[in-house]
Short mmCIF file of N, CA and C in Angstrom, two decimals:
data_model
loop_
_atom_site.label_atom_id
_atom_site.label_comp_id
_atom_site.label_asym_id
_atom_site.label_seq_id
_atom_site.Cartn_x
_atom_site.Cartn_y
_atom_site.Cartn_z
N UNK D 1500 -31.39 7.09 -19.69
CA UNK D 1500 -32.41 6.60 -20.74
C UNK D 1500 -32.83 8.51 -20.91
N UNK D 1501 -32.81 8.17 -22.90
CA UNK D 1501 -33.59 8.82 -23.18
C UNK D 1501 -34.92 9.13 -23.79
N UNK D 1502 -36.41 9.95 -23.68
CA UNK D 1502 -37.45 9.44 -24.03
C UNK D 1502 -37.47 10.37 -25.12
N UNK D 1503 -37.67 9.38 -26.49
CA UNK D 1503 -36.89 9.87 -28.15
C UNK D 1503 -38.50 10.47 -28.36
N UNK D 1504 -39.45 10.66 -27.72
CA UNK D 1504 -40.29 12.27 -27.73
C UNK D 1504 -40.28 13.28 -27.56
N UNK D 1505 -39.85 13.92 -25.83
CA UNK D 1505 -38.83 14.94 -25.37
C UNK D 1505 -37.76 15.39 -26.08
N UNK D 1506 -36.72 14.92 -26.93
CA UNK D 1506 -35.62 15.02 -27.17
C UNK D 1506 -35.95 15.25 -29.14
N UNK D 1507 -37.58 15.19 -29.53
CA UNK D 1507 -37.82 14.63 -30.63
C UNK D 1507 -38.32 17.03 -30.31
N UNK D 1508 -39.38 17.14 -29.26
CA UNK D 1508 -39.79 17.79 -29.35
C UNK D 1508 -38.58 19.50 -28.40
N UNK D 1509 -37.92 18.61 -28.40
CA UNK D 1509 -37.11 19.92 -27.90
C UNK D 1509 -35.76 19.95 -29.21
N UNK D 1510 -35.96 19.51 -30.25
CA UNK D 1510 -35.37 19.55 -31.23
C UNK D 1510 -36.54 20.41 -32.14
N UNK D 1511 -37.13 20.92 -32.38
CA UNK D 1511 -38.57 21.42 -32.87
C UNK D 1511 -39.91 20.89 -33.84
N UNK D 1512 -39.26 19.78 -32.76
CA UNK D 1512 -41.03 18.86 -34.25
C UNK D 1512 -41.78 19.12 -33.28
N UNK D 1513 -43.00 18.87 -33.74
CA UNK D 1513 -44.73 19.10 -33.23
C UNK D 1513 -44.85 17.62 -32.85
N UNK D 1514 -46.29 16.90 -32.36
CA UNK D 1514 -47.21 16.10 -32.61
C UNK D 1514 -47.82 16.58 -33.33
N UNK D 1515 -47.38 15.44 -34.83
CA UNK D 1515 -48.66 15.79 -35.77
C UNK D 1515 -49.39 14.88 -35.95
N UNK D 1516 -50.41 14.96 -36.51
CA UNK D 1516 -51.75 14.39 -35.83
C UNK D 1516 -51.99 14.31 -38.20
N UNK D 1517 -52.76 13.53 -38.92
CA UNK D 1517 -52.58 13.45 -40.23
C UNK D 1517 -54.24 12.05 -40.43
N UNK D 1518 -54.77 13.05 -40.83
CA UNK D 1518 -56.56 11.89 -40.87
C UNK D 1518 -55.86 11.68 -42.84
N UNK D 1519 -56.04 10.39 -42.52
CA UNK D 1519 -55.77 9.98 -44.32
C UNK D 1519 -57.14 9.14 -45.09
N UNK D 1520 -57.75 9.85 -45.97
CA UNK D 1520 -58.96 8.82 -46.52
C UNK D 1520 -58.40 8.51 -47.93
N UNK D 1521 -59.60 7.29 -47.61
CA UNK D 1521 -58.61 6.21 -48.76
C UNK D 1521 -59.55 5.59 -50.02
N UNK D 1522 -59.28 5.60 -50.97
CA UNK D 1522 -60.48 4.51 -51.61
C UNK D 1522 -60.15 2.98 -51.04
N UNK D 1523 -61.07 2.29 -50.51
CA UNK D 1523 -60.80 0.52 -50.32
C UNK D 1523 -60.31 0.04 -51.67
N UNK D 1524 -59.08 -0.35 -51.21
CA UNK D 1524 -58.41 -1.50 -52.99
C UNK D 1524 -59.66 -2.48 -53.25
N UNK D 1525 -60.27 -2.91 -52.70
CA UNK D 1525 -61.35 -4.56 -52.45
C UNK D 1525 -62.66 -3.43 -53.28
N UNK D 1526 -62.84 -1.77 -53.21
CA UNK D 1526 -64.67 -1.52 -53.55
C UNK D 1526 -64.48 0.56 -53.36
N UNK D 1527 -63.61 1.15 -54.76
CA UNK D 1527 -63.84 1.21 -54.86
C UNK D 1527 -64.56 2.78 -54.49
N UNK D 1528 -65.49 2.74 -55.21
CA UNK D 1528 -66.31 3.88 -54.33
C UNK D 1528 -66.69 3.63 -53.09
N UNK D 1529 -65.78 3.08 -52.14
CA UNK D 1529 -65.97 3.31 -50.37
C UNK D 1529 -64.95 3.94 -50.40
N UNK D 1530 -64.77 5.35 -49.18
CA UNK D 1530 -63.56 5.27 -48.60
C UNK D 1530 -63.72 5.11 -47.02
N UNK D 1531 -62.72 4.92 -47.12
CA UNK D 1531 -61.27 4.76 -45.47
C UNK D 1531 -60.95 6.01 -45.06
N UNK D 1532 -60.72 5.59 -43.45
CA UNK D 1532 -59.63 6.63 -42.80
C UNK D 1532 -58.49 5.77 -42.17
N UNK D 1533 -57.36 6.34 -42.89
CA UNK D 1533 -56.16 6.28 -41.31
C UNK D 1533 -56.20 7.14 -40.41
N UNK D 1534 -55.41 6.81 -39.16
CA UNK D 1534 -54.97 8.01 -38.81
C UNK D 1534 -53.58 7.35 -38.55
N UNK D 1535 -52.60 8.73 -38.44
CA UNK D 1535 -51.44 8.05 -38.20
C UNK D 1535 -50.37 9.41 -37.30
N UNK D 1536 -49.98 9.07 -36.35
CA UNK D 1536 -49.45 9.84 -35.38
C UNK D 1536 -48.02 10.20 -34.95
N UNK D 1537 -46.93 10.76 -35.64
CA UNK D 1537 -45.63 10.90 -35.19
C UNK D 1537 -45.61 12.50 -34.94
N UNK D 1538 -44.02 12.47 -33.83
CA UNK D 1538 -43.42 14.40 -34.05
C UNK D 1538 -43.16 14.01 -35.23
N UNK D 1539 -42.80 15.21 -36.11
CA UNK D 1539 -42.22 16.28 -36.90
C UNK D 1539 -42.23 17.47 -37.19
N UNK D 1540 -40.84 18.03 -38.09
CA UNK D 1540 -40.89 19.11 -38.47
C UNK D 1540 -41.30 19.54 -39.33
N UNK D 1541 -42.96 20.72 -38.93
CA UNK D 1541 -43.48 21.81 -39.81
C UNK D 1541 -42.53 22.61 -39.57
N UNK D 1542 -43.03 23.60 -41.41
CA UNK D 1542 -44.23 22.69 -41.68
C UNK D 1542 -43.86 22.02 -42.87
N UNK D 1543 -43.19 21.70 -42.98
CA UNK D 1543 -42.55 20.35 -44.29
C UNK D 1543 -42.48 19.51 -44.13
N UNK D 1544 -43.07 18.56 -43.01
CA UNK D 1544 -43.12 17.93 -42.69
C UNK D 1544 -42.68 16.58 -43.02
N UNK D 1545 -40.80 16.27 -42.68
CA UNK D 1545 -40.50 15.19 -43.83
C UNK D 1545 -41.17 13.82 -43.33
N UNK D 1546 -41.19 13.61 -42.54
CA UNK D 1546 -41.99 11.87 -42.43
C UNK D 1546 -43.29 11.35 -42.43
N UNK D 1547 -44.00 12.73 -42.31
CA UNK D 1547 -45.47 12.74 -42.83
C UNK D 1547 -44.83 11.96 -44.00
N UNK D 1548 -44.13 12.83 -44.64
CA UNK D 1548 -44.47 12.87 -46.54
C UNK D 1548 -43.56 11.69 -47.01
N UNK D 1549 -42.12 11.22 -46.07
CA UNK D 1549 -41.93 9.94 -46.33
C UNK D 1549 -42.69 8.36 -46.44
N UNK D 1550 -43.65 8.56 -45.10
CA UNK D 1550 -44.77 7.73 -45.70
C UNK D 1550 -45.65 7.55 -46.16
N UNK D 1551 -46.43 8.98 -46.48
CA UNK D 1551 -47.09 9.41 -47.76
C UNK D 1551 -46.44 8.30 -48.86
N UNK D 1552 -44.82 8.80 -49.15
CA UNK D 1552 -44.54 8.08 -50.71
C UNK D 1552 -44.29 7.06 -50.67
N UNK D 1553 -44.27 5.83 -49.23
CA UNK D 1553 -44.45 4.59 -49.05
C UNK D 1553 -45.60 3.81 -49.54
N UNK D 1554 -46.93 5.00 -48.96
CA UNK D 1554 -47.69 4.45 -49.62
C UNK D 1554 -48.11 4.22 -50.85
N UNK D 1555 -47.86 5.56 -51.30
CA UNK D 1555 -48.35 4.98 -52.35
C UNK D 1555 -47.90 4.50 -54.28
N UNK D 1556 -45.88 4.07 -53.28
CA UNK D 1556 -46.05 3.38 -53.50
C UNK D 1556 -45.96 1.90 -53.15
N UNK D 1557 -45.66 0.97 -51.99
CA UNK D 1557 -46.60 0.12 -51.32
C UNK D 1557 -47.55 -0.12 -51.51
N UNK D 1558 -48.49 0.46 -51.56
CA UNK D 1558 -50.12 0.19 -51.21
C UNK D 1558 -51.72 0.06 -52.07
N UNK D 1559 -51.69 -0.41 -52.31
CA UNK D 1559 -53.40 0.05 -53.16
C UNK D 1559 -53.90 0.49 -53.39
N UNK D 1560 -54.66 1.47 -51.85
CA UNK D 1560 -55.51 2.03 -51.66
C UNK D 1560 -54.74 3.43 -52.60
N UNK D 1561 -55.54 3.90 -52.71
CA UNK D 1561 -55.74 5.11 -53.91
C UNK D 1561 -55.77 6.33 -52.60
N UNK D 1562 -54.91 7.68 -52.59
CA UNK D 1562 -55.93 8.77 -51.76
C UNK D 1562 -56.36 9.42 -51.85
N UNK D 1563 -57.23 10.39 -51.29
CA UNK D 1563 -58.24 10.69 -51.41
C UNK D 1563 -58.10 12.14 -51.36
N UNK D 1564 -57.45 12.18 -49.44
CA UNK D 1564 -57.32 13.30 -48.93
C UNK D 1564 -56.89 13.35 -47.35
N UNK D 1565 -55.87 14.16 -47.39
CA UNK D 1565 -54.75 14.22 -45.96
C UNK D 1565 -55.36 15.85 -45.26
N UNK D 1566 -56.15 15.81 -43.99
CA UNK D 1566 -56.07 16.97 -43.35
C UNK D 1566 -54.47 16.67 -42.15
N UNK D 1567 -54.30 17.41 -42.38
CA UNK D 1567 -52.88 17.43 -41.17
C UNK D 1567 -53.25 18.61 -40.21
N UNK D 1568 -52.87 18.48 -38.84
CA UNK D 1568 -53.06 19.13 -37.37
C UNK D 1568 -51.31 19.14 -36.46
N UNK D 1569 -51.28 20.03 -36.30
CA UNK D 1569 -49.57 20.14 -34.79
C UNK D 1569 -50.23 20.85 -33.70
N UNK D 1570 -49.28 20.03 -32.74
CA UNK D 1570 -49.52 20.63 -32.08
C UNK D 1570 -48.34 21.54 -31.18
N UNK D 1571 -47.27 21.76 -31.18
CA UNK D 1571 -46.32 21.12 -30.04
C UNK D 1571 -46.50 21.57 -28.33
N UNK D 1572 -46.41 20.17 -27.58
CA UNK D 1572 -46.52 19.89 -26.25
C UNK D 1572 -45.93 20.70 -24.63
N UNK D 1573 -43.96 21.04 -25.59
CA UNK D 1573 -44.00 21.82 -24.90
C UNK D 1573 -43.57 23.34 -25.64
N UNK D 1574 -43.56 23.77 -24.51
CA UNK D 1574 -43.41 25.94 -25.28
C UNK D 1574 -42.39 26.47 -24.31
N UNK D 1575 -41.91 27.24 -25.26
CA UNK D 1575 -40.84 27.66 -24.28
C UNK D 1575 -40.80 28.19 -22.38
N UNK D 1576 -42.17 28.81 -22.21
CA UNK D 1576 -42.62 28.47 -21.40
C UNK D 1576 -42.29 28.22 -19.52
N UNK D 1577 -42.39 26.82 -20.97
CA UNK D 1577 -42.38 25.85 -19.67
C UNK D 1577 -41.46 24.98 -19.87
N UNK D 1578 -40.27 24.83 -20.91
CA UNK D 1578 -39.26 24.22 -20.40
C UNK D 1578 -38.07 25.35 -19.94
N UNK D 1579 -37.06 25.46 -18.81
CA UNK D 1579 -36.08 26.43 -18.88
C UNK D 1579 -34.47 25.60 -18.40
N UNK D 1580 -33.61 25.67 -19.28
CA UNK D 1580 -32.07 24.61 -19.24
C UNK D 1580 -31.90 24.99 -16.82
N UNK D 1581 -31.04 24.59 -16.48
CA UNK D 1581 -31.35 24.22 -15.43
C UNK D 1581 -29.09 24.69 -15.46
N UNK D 1582 -29.04 25.90 -14.92
CA UNK D 1582 -27.21 25.54 -14.96
C UNK D 1582 -26.20 24.76 -13.08
N UNK D 1583 -27.81 24.30 -12.38
CA UNK D 1583 -27.11 23.62 -11.20
C UNK D 1583 -28.01 21.97 -11.02
N UNK D 1584 -27.38 21.97 -9.77
CA UNK D 1584 -28.47 20.40 -9.14
C UNK D 1584 -28.20 20.93 -7.93
N UNK D 1585 -29.52 20.78 -7.34
CA UNK D 1585 -29.60 20.78 -5.83
C UNK D 1585 -30.10 19.15 -4.75
N UNK D 1586 -29.20 19.34 -4.54
CA UNK D 1586 -28.97 18.31 -3.00
C UNK D 1586 -29.70 18.46 -1.84
N UNK D 1587 -30.63 17.38 -2.10
CA UNK D 1587 -31.68 17.27 -1.35
C UNK D 1587 -30.75 16.33 0.17
N UNK D 1588 -30.52 15.96 1.37
CA UNK D 1588 -29.45 15.19 1.96
C UNK D 1588 -30.68 15.44 3.67
N UNK D 1589 -30.34 13.88 4.03
CA UNK D 1589 -31.38 13.77 4.80
C UNK D 1589 -30.67 13.01 5.98
#
């Protein structure tokens, strides 16, 4: 079984969080916040921008501002390739 998050991190993706502020469609003077989070590839963030394009095309709430942060949960010092297998016998 593959863990999608682990595979994404090995491929260079980082846990990306976007705070999206948008105008409410029913009350244009009010802002509302939506938090989007997924594994994405910085600095281009293709998944985030695909989501934002969908938002602008399909949803009524006009975007006000977006704050993006990302963090690599796996760091090079924490992951090492293993060349062998250790068998433990009982």
